[in-house]
Amino acid sequence: MSKQKNISNIRNIGIMAHIDAGKTTVTERILYYTGKSYKIGEVHDGEAVMDWMQDEQDRGITITSAVTTCVWHQSVIQIIDTPGHVDFTVEVERALRVLDGAIGVFCAVGGVEPQSETVWRQADRYSVPRMAFINKMDRIGANFFAAVDSMVEKLGANPVVIQLPMGAEDRFRGVIDLVDMQQVCWDDESLGADFTISDIDPEFEELAQEYRERLLEAISEQDDEIMELYLGEQEIPRQDLVKAIRKATIERKIVPVLCGSALKNKGIQPLLNAVELFLPSPKDVPPIMGIHPETGEELEFLPEKNAPLAALIFKVSMIEGRKLSFARIYSGKIDAGSEVFNPALNKTEKLSRLLKMHANKRERIDQATAGDIIGLVGLKDSGTGDTLCSPKFPVFLEKMEYEAPVISIAIEPKTHADQEKIDSVLEKFMIEDPTLKVSRDEETGQTILSGMGELHLEIIISRMLKEFNTKVNVGSPQVVYREVITSPARGEAVFEREITGKAHYAKVAIRLLPLERGAGVTFTSEVTQEQIPEQYVAAIETGIRESLDGGFLKGYPLVDVGIVLADGGFEEGKSSELSFSVCASMACKNALNIAAMALLEPIMSVEVFVPDAYMGDAISDLNGRGGKVESINPKAGIQVVKAVVPLSKMFGYSTAIRSATQGRGTFTMQFSAFDKV
């Protein structure tokens, strides 16, 4: 990459979709046609460049988001290929946080599928401009227009068709470009590298004119200059139309729609052209905002090389035991060997190397500047979500939020050698994956792994064996419950004890109040400085919160409870933070002893896709699992059943649905809410 690269020519994009819509295949073709790969890697052969992890190749799915850089015409395109499986949505979340634009890949047969809805909503949350690529136009049942309609119906998007397919299924041979009013046909002999651009065939002329009108109408609604030309029936210059489409895309008013078949090597070059023309550079999106760590004032960081440094670590990978941090530089520059400041840890760290990433291959570089997505080696303590900046201009960029785990398994090492390795291996996984939690069951001595779903935990176990040669016995999955109180309760305690020759004293009275679902744990104090000096109140809060974490009924965390510090007493010279923390914990246990309590269990939102013939079996199976069917919608030969089901009843469901539908049924599941058992 040239040293004089222009930030306006950078495109930071993600490729996102439902599992199996063809994201990784699209990315592989992009790498081939931009000259990054000398051959095309196929997911089904386990040779995709971006699916470099052993488990990804074995299963044919993407698990971690991979980063790569390629060049197309004048543009440097930095791509993050994200997973489509619901258990790995954290990977999508992290990628969207640092991207400027995204391509939503949809299957021409399935249209908008459940997981593509989830990632689309995530992109909405981060205000990411998007384009859509309707893939698999060569498949039986491909219907471009139905897929576009499903974007309106399910995503509430405003899709604007800028390309039409020439034929469908086995007759799909190319695309019609409605901006230039030309057709593009690919040569199968050259693996799609060669294509011809020509006038539109007479058989498609009428359809092309109709959709060109629709395109101009949609753009004129967003752009006054185009509106004037359109209403005056004047010729609209190409550059004006492109500019207007670009502006409306970046402002998220429209979603340009393209189509093709990545597997059959058709449609990728025009997609790259569209990325260059319509998706934003770092200069086209609002500058990143941050907070000054001490004053709390809001700061703006411009995407310029000479501005103060602001970079965000969005992912950490442990590759061959070494820590590699992925960062997006929003502002300023970073040099290899330089020092960066982490305000969250209040410490400076030294970078030993900077890397330009290409999936799991990497190239050393001396400097990276605003707009770059790079790998950093040498950061010892900085983790996912941390900000890197200059000590002279400290800033916090917005942290990422993650959902709590909903499923747990118990693991035990198989041999003494595995026992020694297990803790360090799990520590590496936790550094990589903020949704994985590890705890210890004191009664059984087992290690408890908690994650986002069965597949998530299955892959962690598989990686322990393949990457670190650590063998474990695995217990059956357990649901992570929560505890709540259902009535107010009061508790008090006096702590008076001599510890190592020193007298300790504290008196605490608290009230616990039930709060509505999802309210979390709140703390308020009603005591005066005379009852309890202010320096002890934080210790009281800590003591109670730690007490609630350990649960009461079954040892699960207590949630949705309001803590009120109602009364207390202290003695000069005898009271300390320790005495108040212990006393508060005792008062909390006394309150819970008399409180009415209940267990909450995770309820999952499930979508089941079954052929019409197996509908009855699928519904009776869901009913047998205590599920509530919310809706049934027919869709191209299958029925889509939406239901809510307790997670505890969903173990082994993938096997059950396959056997009930002769392998033709599929489902997706994600956490919905906690509810009383």
XYZ file of C-alpha atoms in Angstrom:
677
model
C 0.000 0.000 0.000
C 1.485 3.343 -0.920
C 2.574 5.663 1.877
C 0.562 8.506 0.325
C -2.732 6.637 0.539
C -5.709 8.956 0.615
C -8.153 8.399 3.483
C -11.050 9.174 1.091
C -10.099 6.003 -0.828
C -10.402 3.692 2.188
C -13.507 1.500 2.530
C -13.936 -0.341 5.840
C -16.716 -2.821 5.183
C -18.201 -5.917 6.759
C -19.955 -8.789 5.078
C -22.878 -9.981 7.172
C -25.733 -12.448 6.738
C -27.666 -15.466 7.944
C -25.685 -18.709 8.187
C -25.271 -20.265 4.725
C -26.275 -17.200 2.657
C -22.774 -17.239 1.135
C -20.847 -14.476 2.964
C -17.533 -16.294 3.004
C -17.906 -17.353 -0.648
C -18.521 -13.701 -1.620
C -15.393 -12.677 0.315
C -13.298 -15.415 -1.334
C -14.336 -14.152 -4.792
C -13.486 -10.573 -3.818
C -9.981 -11.709 -2.787
C -9.539 -13.616 -6.056
C -10.632 -10.787 -8.363
C -8.613 -8.141 -6.476
C -5.514 -10.319 -6.823
C -5.204 -11.167 -3.114
C -5.614 -14.924 -3.716
C -4.144 -16.750 -6.683
C -6.876 -19.397 -6.518
C -10.454 -19.493 -5.286
C -10.914 -21.202 -1.914
C -14.217 -23.015 -1.420
C -16.001 -23.319 1.925
C -17.309 -26.827 1.080
C -13.751 -28.038 0.376
C -12.515 -26.542 3.663
C -10.168 -24.268 1.698
C -11.684 -20.812 2.226
C -8.959 -18.270 3.068
C -11.159 -16.455 5.571
C -12.251 -19.651 7.385
C -8.722 -20.499 8.491
C -9.530 -22.087 11.862
C -9.639 -25.920 11.920
C -13.201 -25.975 13.324
C -14.397 -23.570 10.620
C -13.014 -25.833 7.903
C -14.460 -28.978 9.502
C -17.939 -27.511 9.942
C -18.090 -25.225 6.882
C -19.163 -22.214 8.950
C -17.497 -18.976 10.040
C -16.780 -18.740 13.786
C -14.460 -15.772 14.191
C -14.514 -12.608 12.141
C -11.442 -12.482 9.898
C -9.870 -9.232 8.645
C -8.298 -8.742 5.256
C -7.203 -5.876 2.978
C -7.378 -5.690 -0.797
C -7.121 -3.022 -3.504
C -9.729 -2.341 -6.205
C -9.087 0.466 -8.721
C -8.232 3.485 -6.526
C -9.701 2.063 -3.310
C -8.165 0.194 -0.396
C -10.934 -2.123 0.859
C -10.563 -3.510 4.388
C -13.047 -6.348 4.873
C -14.276 -8.131 7.976
C -16.062 -11.428 7.182
C -18.418 -12.072 10.115
C -20.097 -15.277 11.375
C -23.780 -15.961 10.630
C -24.565 -18.366 13.466
C -26.550 -16.898 16.367
C -24.068 -18.246 18.975
C -21.382 -15.936 17.578
C -23.320 -12.651 17.291
C -20.699 -11.033 19.556
C -18.259 -11.335 16.627
C -20.705 -9.441 14.398
C -21.299 -6.845 17.133
C -17.553 -6.196 17.485
C -17.068 -5.866 13.732
C -20.008 -3.495 13.196
C -18.705 -1.266 15.985
C -15.624 -0.397 13.923
C -16.923 -0.520 10.347
C -18.036 2.376 8.154
C -20.240 0.331 5.819
C -21.567 -3.195 5.289
C -22.824 -5.570 2.622
C -25.840 -7.620 3.679
C -25.765 -10.900 1.750
C -29.176 -12.536 1.274
C -30.022 -15.876 -0.325
C -32.211 -15.479 -3.441
C -34.217 -18.523 -2.311
C -34.634 -17.794 1.410
C -34.655 -13.969 1.289
C -34.353 -12.381 4.724
C -33.769 -15.173 7.245
C -33.869 -14.882 11.073
C -30.174 -14.365 11.669
C -29.954 -11.768 8.904
C -32.659 -9.855 10.815
C -30.499 -9.986 13.964
C -27.357 -8.669 12.249
C -29.388 -6.029 10.401
C -30.717 -4.724 13.741
C -27.149 -4.693 15.117
C -26.079 -2.587 12.120
C -29.025 -0.242 12.815
C -27.776 0.160 16.376
C -24.355 1.304 15.139
C -25.864 3.399 12.278
C -23.884 1.532 9.593
C -24.764 2.365 5.937
C -25.490 -0.806 3.945
C -25.833 -2.315 0.491
C -27.541 -5.631 -0.228
C -26.274 -8.451 -2.441
C -28.897 -11.043 -3.402
C -26.703 -14.135 -3.788
C -27.363 -17.670 -5.129
C -29.334 -16.474 -8.185
C -28.373 -19.808 -9.780
C -30.192 -21.942 -7.178
C -33.495 -23.700 -7.809
C -36.247 -21.503 -6.406
C -34.197 -18.266 -6.717
C -36.517 -15.258 -6.763
C -34.805 -11.865 -6.805
C -37.997 -9.800 -6.438
C -39.330 -11.880 -3.526
C -35.984 -11.429 -1.732
C -36.189 -7.632 -2.240
C -39.798 -7.633 -0.934
C -38.693 -9.559 2.175
C -36.220 -6.736 2.948
C -39.131 -4.297 3.139
C -41.400 -6.660 5.043
C -38.909 -8.046 7.590
C -36.249 -5.364 7.924
C -38.307 -2.226 7.289
C -35.521 -1.278 4.851
C -35.847 0.935 1.773
C -34.210 -1.262 -0.907
C -33.465 0.453 -4.228
C -32.698 -1.956 -7.065
C -29.644 -0.826 -9.060
C -29.097 -4.192 -10.773
C -31.476 -6.743 -12.265
C -30.667 -10.439 -12.795
C -30.671 -11.809 -16.350
C -32.665 -14.973 -15.815
C -32.688 -17.151 -12.695
C -31.800 -20.689 -11.563
C -29.825 -22.550 -14.278
C -30.640 -19.774 -16.791
C -28.963 -17.030 -14.735
C -26.200 -15.590 -16.910
C -25.505 -11.997 -15.887
C -26.813 -8.714 -14.511
C -28.305 -5.510 -15.910
C -26.750 -2.331 -14.517
C -29.555 0.247 -14.144
C -27.141 3.152 -13.507
C -25.304 2.715 -16.838
C -28.169 0.848 -18.573
C -25.852 -1.927 -19.783
C -25.698 -5.661 -19.282
C -22.739 -7.580 -17.857
C -22.246 -11.269 -18.771
C -19.524 -13.521 -17.362
C -17.301 -16.021 -19.089
C -17.387 -19.395 -17.289
C -14.032 -20.473 -18.760
C -12.076 -17.764 -16.880
C -13.696 -18.477 -13.476
C -15.587 -15.212 -13.854
C -12.460 -13.070 -14.245
C -13.508 -12.104 -17.819
C -16.856 -10.516 -18.605
C -18.422 -8.579 -21.453
C -20.379 -5.343 -21.158
C -22.947 -4.752 -23.913
C -26.329 -3.220 -24.725
C -29.323 -4.743 -22.978
C -30.912 -7.737 -24.781
C -34.364 -6.926 -26.225
C -36.015 -9.527 -23.943
C -34.939 -7.528 -20.851
C -35.424 -4.028 -22.332
C -38.945 -3.457 -20.942
C -38.122 -4.701 -17.430
C -34.910 -2.619 -17.372
C -36.822 0.558 -18.368
C -39.440 -0.080 -15.657
C -36.811 -0.515 -12.922
C -34.692 2.413 -14.192
C -37.821 4.575 -13.696
C -38.267 3.165 -10.186
C -34.593 3.889 -9.418
C -34.876 7.517 -10.587
C -38.127 7.968 -8.673
C -36.615 6.584 -5.453
C -33.497 8.776 -5.753
C -35.467 11.914 -6.664
C -37.367 11.496 -3.372
C -34.016 11.813 -1.573
C -32.327 14.472 -3.730
C -33.791 17.838 -4.804
C -31.485 18.301 -7.824
C -32.372 14.863 -9.216
C -36.047 15.613 -8.457
C -35.923 18.777 -10.626
C -34.297 16.974 -13.567
C -36.642 13.970 -13.194
C -39.844 16.055 -13.071
C -38.594 18.176 -15.991
C -37.994 14.898 -17.905
C -34.386 15.973 -18.538
C -31.405 13.658 -18.963
C -29.812 12.903 -15.573
C -25.980 12.886 -15.867
C -24.395 9.648 -14.611
C -22.079 11.393 -12.123
C -25.049 13.242 -10.562
C -27.014 10.024 -10.186
C -24.036 8.192 -8.647
C -23.431 11.099 -6.267
C -27.096 11.108 -5.182
C -27.170 7.300 -4.645
C -23.964 7.569 -2.613
C -25.339 10.397 -0.451
C -28.654 8.612 0.235
C -26.808 5.356 1.045
C -24.419 7.038 3.488
C -27.351 8.822 5.155
C -29.028 5.390 5.492
C -32.112 6.513 3.564
C -31.762 3.758 0.950
C -30.144 0.344 0.560
C -28.804 -0.219 -3.004
C -29.548 -3.802 -4.107
C -27.261 -5.845 -6.370
C -27.365 -9.512 -7.311
C -25.285 -12.427 -8.529
C -24.050 -15.915 -7.780
C -20.749 -15.922 -5.883
C -20.342 -19.694 -6.246
C -20.714 -19.420 -10.047
C -18.356 -16.376 -10.088
C -20.988 -13.929 -11.341
C -21.671 -10.437 -9.987
C -18.588 -9.754 -7.858
C -16.782 -7.095 -9.914
C -19.878 -4.816 -10.110
C -20.298 -5.354 -6.351
C -16.727 -4.088 -5.826
C -17.473 -1.110 -8.082
C -20.555 -0.362 -5.965
C -18.521 -0.569 -2.734
C -16.140 2.011 -4.184
C -18.945 4.247 -5.515
C -21.592 4.078 -2.795
C -20.167 3.031 0.577
C -18.524 5.660 2.818
C -14.866 6.326 3.463
C -13.859 7.200 7.069
C -14.283 10.872 6.046
C -17.933 10.384 5.045
C -19.165 9.152 8.422
C -19.525 11.385 11.514
C -16.234 11.759 13.462
C -15.853 9.453 16.472
C -16.874 10.972 19.798
C -15.189 10.182 23.111
C -15.232 11.245 26.752
C -12.306 12.811 28.616
C -11.490 10.349 31.473
C -11.120 13.084 34.110
C -13.332 16.012 33.120
C -16.098 13.947 31.451
C -16.235 16.478 28.587
C -17.213 15.193 25.138
C -14.381 15.188 22.579
C -14.458 14.872 18.800
C -11.683 13.083 16.901
C -11.330 13.799 13.189
C -10.175 11.079 10.755
C -6.837 12.750 10.059
C -3.280 11.491 10.311
C -2.025 14.552 12.222
C -4.866 14.648 14.772
C -4.437 13.158 18.312
C -4.556 9.350 18.446
C -7.890 7.586 19.091
C -8.047 3.840 18.388
C -10.346 1.073 19.630
C -9.392 -2.554 20.270
C -12.392 -4.491 18.951
C -11.039 -8.031 19.185
C -8.221 -10.024 20.733
C -6.944 -13.346 19.359
C -4.555 -15.803 20.928
C -2.741 -17.239 17.913
C -0.103 -19.902 18.688
C -0.190 -18.713 22.294
C 0.627 -15.093 21.411
C -1.742 -12.204 21.925
C -2.793 -10.340 18.796
C -5.066 -7.308 19.233
C -7.180 -5.971 16.368
C -7.705 -2.203 16.403
C -9.445 0.407 14.312
C -7.616 3.730 14.196
C -10.180 6.529 14.067
C -7.775 9.431 14.349
C -4.014 10.096 14.368
C -1.298 7.528 13.709
C 0.555 4.646 15.388
C 4.212 3.734 14.749
C 5.746 0.304 15.331
C 7.750 0.372 18.570
C 5.852 3.389 19.926
C 4.032 3.708 23.242
C 0.256 4.102 23.557
C -1.841 5.046 26.584
C -4.790 2.948 27.825
C -6.992 5.203 30.018
C -9.107 2.264 31.303
C -5.971 0.762 32.919
C -4.314 4.164 33.374
C -1.078 2.775 31.958
C 1.177 3.042 28.933
C 1.911 -0.019 26.775
C 4.604 -0.526 24.151
C 3.745 -1.871 20.692
C 6.388 -4.215 19.367
C 4.856 -4.734 15.907
C 2.104 -3.465 13.615
C 0.541 -5.902 11.170
C -1.615 -5.573 8.092
C -3.958 -8.550 8.279
C -4.924 -11.030 5.591
C -7.064 -13.628 7.465
C -4.407 -15.560 9.453
C -1.470 -14.326 7.330
C 0.063 -10.980 8.176
C 2.501 -8.433 6.846
C 4.624 -6.131 9.031
C 4.207 -2.393 8.543
C 6.000 0.566 10.133
C 3.064 2.906 10.539
C -0.726 2.887 10.479
C -2.944 5.957 10.238
C -6.564 7.089 10.640
C -8.977 4.744 8.864
C -6.748 1.650 9.141
C -7.800 -1.665 10.687
C -4.641 -3.392 11.917
C -3.184 -6.092 14.142
C -1.085 -5.019 17.157
C 1.497 -7.185 18.904
C 2.960 -6.295 22.298
C -0.099 -5.180 24.265
C 0.100 -7.155 27.527
C -2.949 -5.987 29.484
C -5.236 -4.111 27.075
C -8.369 -6.038 26.120
C -11.472 -5.947 23.911
C -13.285 -2.608 24.053
C -10.284 -0.666 25.401
C -9.266 2.675 23.900
C -5.676 3.457 22.859
C -4.713 7.130 22.795
C -1.920 9.601 23.491
C -1.110 10.370 27.179
C -1.414 14.090 26.308
C -4.928 13.643 24.886
C -6.610 10.906 26.969
C -10.059 9.744 25.817
C -12.564 6.930 26.398
C -14.347 5.706 23.255
C -17.725 4.066 23.877
C -17.375 0.541 25.276
C -19.228 -2.444 23.828
C -22.078 -4.161 25.691
C -22.420 -7.958 25.669
C -25.323 -10.227 26.528
C -25.036 -12.485 29.568
C -24.382 -16.226 28.966
C -27.448 -18.505 29.056
C -26.004 -22.022 29.066
C -23.323 -23.803 31.121
C -21.397 -27.075 31.075
C -19.143 -28.603 33.698
C -15.682 -29.771 32.603
C -12.972 -31.796 34.307
C -9.435 -32.492 33.064
C -8.832 -36.085 31.950
C -5.261 -36.384 33.231
C -2.952 -34.624 35.672
C -1.115 -32.988 32.720
C -4.442 -31.582 31.455
C -5.179 -30.232 34.948
C -2.065 -28.073 34.788
C -2.949 -26.679 31.349
C -6.683 -26.115 31.721
C -6.605 -22.790 33.588
C -4.163 -21.080 31.224
C -6.046 -22.383 28.151
C -9.380 -21.087 29.446
C -7.800 -17.760 30.334
C -6.711 -17.412 26.686
C -10.258 -18.142 25.475
C -11.734 -15.566 27.881
C -9.308 -12.903 26.630
C -10.547 -13.675 23.087
C -14.249 -14.008 23.809
C -16.023 -11.641 26.230
C -19.231 -13.752 26.145
C -17.458 -16.806 27.603
C -17.473 -16.969 31.405
C -15.517 -19.425 33.562
C -16.311 -20.137 37.229
C -15.633 -22.867 39.744
C -18.211 -24.977 41.551
C -16.749 -25.056 45.074
C -18.841 -28.103 46.088
C -17.851 -30.398 43.211
C -14.511 -28.768 42.292
C -15.633 -28.728 38.646
C -14.889 -25.874 36.270
C -18.088 -24.342 34.849
C -18.060 -22.874 31.321
C -20.939 -20.537 30.427
C -21.678 -19.292 26.907
C -24.260 -18.237 24.323
C -25.423 -21.654 23.091
C -24.618 -25.350 22.645
C -22.535 -24.775 19.486
C -20.546 -21.983 21.175
C -19.462 -24.290 24.034
C -18.983 -27.276 21.705
C -16.455 -25.265 19.667
C -14.578 -24.109 22.790
C -14.176 -27.779 23.859
C -13.135 -28.759 20.323
C -10.526 -25.954 20.186
C -9.131 -26.987 23.600
C -8.323 -30.378 22.117
C -7.187 -29.326 18.608
C -5.234 -26.158 19.356
C -3.945 -26.822 22.886
C -4.084 -30.634 23.124
C -6.050 -30.369 26.388
C -8.490 -33.238 26.989
C -11.530 -32.762 29.239
C -14.601 -34.721 30.344
C -17.755 -32.721 29.718
C -20.897 -32.801 31.848
C -24.335 -32.339 30.292
C -25.289 -28.692 29.648
C -26.932 -26.767 32.491
C -29.148 -23.728 32.294
C -27.990 -20.537 33.999
C -30.940 -19.510 36.195
C -31.446 -16.270 38.123
C -33.078 -15.674 41.510
C -35.499 -12.869 42.442
C -37.375 -11.781 45.550
C -41.150 -11.457 45.195
C -41.860 -9.474 48.371
C -40.040 -6.683 50.256
C -37.864 -7.818 53.181
C -35.882 -6.134 55.936
C -32.723 -7.431 57.561
C -30.260 -6.101 60.090
C -27.039 -7.270 61.675
C -24.435 -6.188 64.206
C -20.810 -7.194 63.652
C -18.708 -7.066 66.804
C -15.553 -9.129 66.790
C -11.866 -9.085 67.618
C -9.623 -9.888 64.647
C -5.850 -10.186 65.126
C -6.057 -8.296 68.419
C -8.131 -5.394 67.033
C -11.804 -4.770 67.859
C -14.192 -4.341 64.886
C -17.721 -2.957 65.052
C -20.493 -2.203 62.563
C -24.290 -2.105 62.561
C -26.327 -2.196 59.329
C -30.061 -2.376 58.537
C -31.269 -2.758 54.940
C -34.473 -3.202 52.962
C -34.662 -5.324 49.805
C -37.381 -4.450 47.275
C -38.489 -6.494 44.227
C -38.000 -4.566 40.935
C -39.467 -5.197 37.500
C -37.838 -7.665 35.100
C -34.558 -6.437 33.618
C -34.107 -3.583 36.126
C -30.859 -5.065 37.519
C -29.599 -4.307 41.031
C -29.913 -0.739 42.386
C -28.542 0.755 45.607
C -29.736 3.829 47.524
C -28.760 5.114 50.954
C -31.126 6.773 53.443
C -28.610 7.054 56.310
C -27.073 10.281 57.589
C -23.379 11.011 58.094
C -24.024 10.694 61.881
C -25.392 7.150 61.515
C -22.724 5.862 59.099
C -19.857 8.034 57.750
C -19.863 8.278 53.965
C -16.523 6.490 53.498
C -18.160 3.202 54.612
C -21.213 3.326 52.311
C -19.311 1.979 49.253
C -18.033 -0.984 51.342
C -21.635 -1.725 52.438
C -22.809 -1.700 48.809
C -19.949 -4.020 47.769
C -20.711 -6.443 50.634
C -24.409 -6.665 49.668
C -23.752 -7.001 45.914
C -21.245 -9.831 46.517
C -23.823 -11.508 48.726
C -26.485 -11.277 45.999
C -24.076 -12.723 43.391
C -23.825 -15.926 45.418
C -27.627 -16.324 45.386
C -29.677 -17.838 48.163
C -32.122 -20.431 46.858
C -29.810 -22.444 44.578
C -26.659 -20.319 44.395
C -27.683 -18.426 41.221
C -27.183 -14.609 41.063
C -30.014 -12.528 42.502
C -31.319 -9.921 40.059
C -33.963 -7.182 39.784
C -33.668 -6.107 43.389
C -33.513 -2.642 44.962
C -31.195 -2.319 47.998
C -32.003 0.466 50.475
C -29.527 1.196 53.268
C -32.035 2.152 55.998
C -30.126 2.451 59.278
C -26.831 1.726 60.979
C -24.285 2.633 63.583
C -20.513 2.914 64.025
C -17.949 3.358 66.782
C -14.916 5.609 66.429
C -11.680 3.601 66.242
C -13.507 0.257 65.898
C -15.374 0.660 62.593
C -13.666 -0.061 59.269
C -14.542 -0.830 55.669
C -14.008 -4.532 56.412
C -16.434 -4.558 59.363
C -19.139 -2.750 57.374
C -18.700 -4.997 54.323
C -19.064 -8.173 56.439
C -21.957 -6.707 58.455
C -23.826 -5.671 55.285
C -23.446 -9.196 53.907
C -24.901 -10.625 57.157
C -27.841 -8.155 57.053
C -28.500 -9.155 53.437
C -28.607 -12.877 54.321
C -30.984 -12.127 57.223
C -33.301 -10.224 54.847
C -33.227 -13.060 52.289
C -34.067 -15.569 55.052
C -37.507 -14.031 55.421
C -38.084 -12.868 51.801
C -40.406 -14.724 49.417
C -38.239 -15.854 46.482
C -38.537 -17.374 43.012
C -36.279 -18.768 40.277
C -36.128 -17.224 36.801
C -35.160 -19.290 33.778
C -33.962 -18.153 30.347
C -36.753 -18.232 27.754
C -35.606 -18.565 24.156
C -37.162 -17.127 21.038
C -37.198 -20.011 18.541
C -37.944 -20.043 14.803
C -38.474 -23.465 13.265
C -38.501 -24.001 9.486
C -40.350 -27.185 8.531
C -41.760 -28.585 5.282
C -45.590 -28.586 5.274
C -45.764 -32.383 5.648
C -44.028 -32.370 9.053
C -45.822 -29.384 10.517
C -47.954 -31.361 13.017
C -44.951 -33.273 14.433
C -42.909 -30.098 14.847
C -45.673 -28.249 16.727
C -46.509 -31.153 19.033
C -42.788 -31.468 19.842
C -42.631 -27.751 20.776
C -45.783 -28.106 22.905
C -44.218 -31.101 24.637
C -41.258 -28.879 25.551
C -43.517 -26.314 27.241
C -43.260 -23.929 24.279
C -45.837 -21.316 23.322
C -46.365 -21.006 19.563
C -46.733 -17.316 18.668
C -47.204 -17.462 14.908
C -47.083 -19.748 11.873
C -46.266 -18.245 8.463
C -46.145 -20.144 5.157
C -43.134 -19.414 2.939
C -42.263 -21.177 -0.352
C -43.106 -24.774 0.540
C -42.158 -24.514 4.200
C -43.817 -23.248 7.348
C -42.048 -20.840 9.704
C -43.124 -21.487 13.299
C -42.235 -18.800 15.858
C -42.371 -19.876 19.493
C -40.972 -19.090 22.934
C -39.580 -22.095 24.831
C -37.680 -22.496 28.135
C -33.994 -23.122 27.354
C -33.946 -26.073 29.776
C -36.295 -27.925 27.394
C -34.311 -27.194 24.215
C -31.281 -29.441 24.779
C -30.916 -31.959 21.979
C -33.557 -30.160 19.909
C -31.394 -30.090 16.780
C -31.352 -33.911 16.734
C -35.101 -34.103 17.478
C -36.101 -31.702 14.682
C -33.868 -33.506 12.174
C -35.324 -36.924 12.965
C -38.911 -35.580 12.986
C -38.474 -34.009 9.507
C -36.103 -36.529 7.846
C -33.299 -33.969 8.089
C -35.208 -31.206 6.307
C -36.188 -29.057 9.303
C -33.925 -26.317 10.678
C -34.243 -23.831 13.506
C -32.626 -20.757 15.020
C -32.751 -19.840 18.667
C -31.768 -16.777 20.640
C -32.225 -15.499 24.166
C -35.503 -13.629 24.683
C -35.992 -12.933 28.414
C -35.882 -14.396 31.907
C -39.204 -15.577 33.339
C -40.391 -17.416 36.438
C -39.872 -21.171 36.438
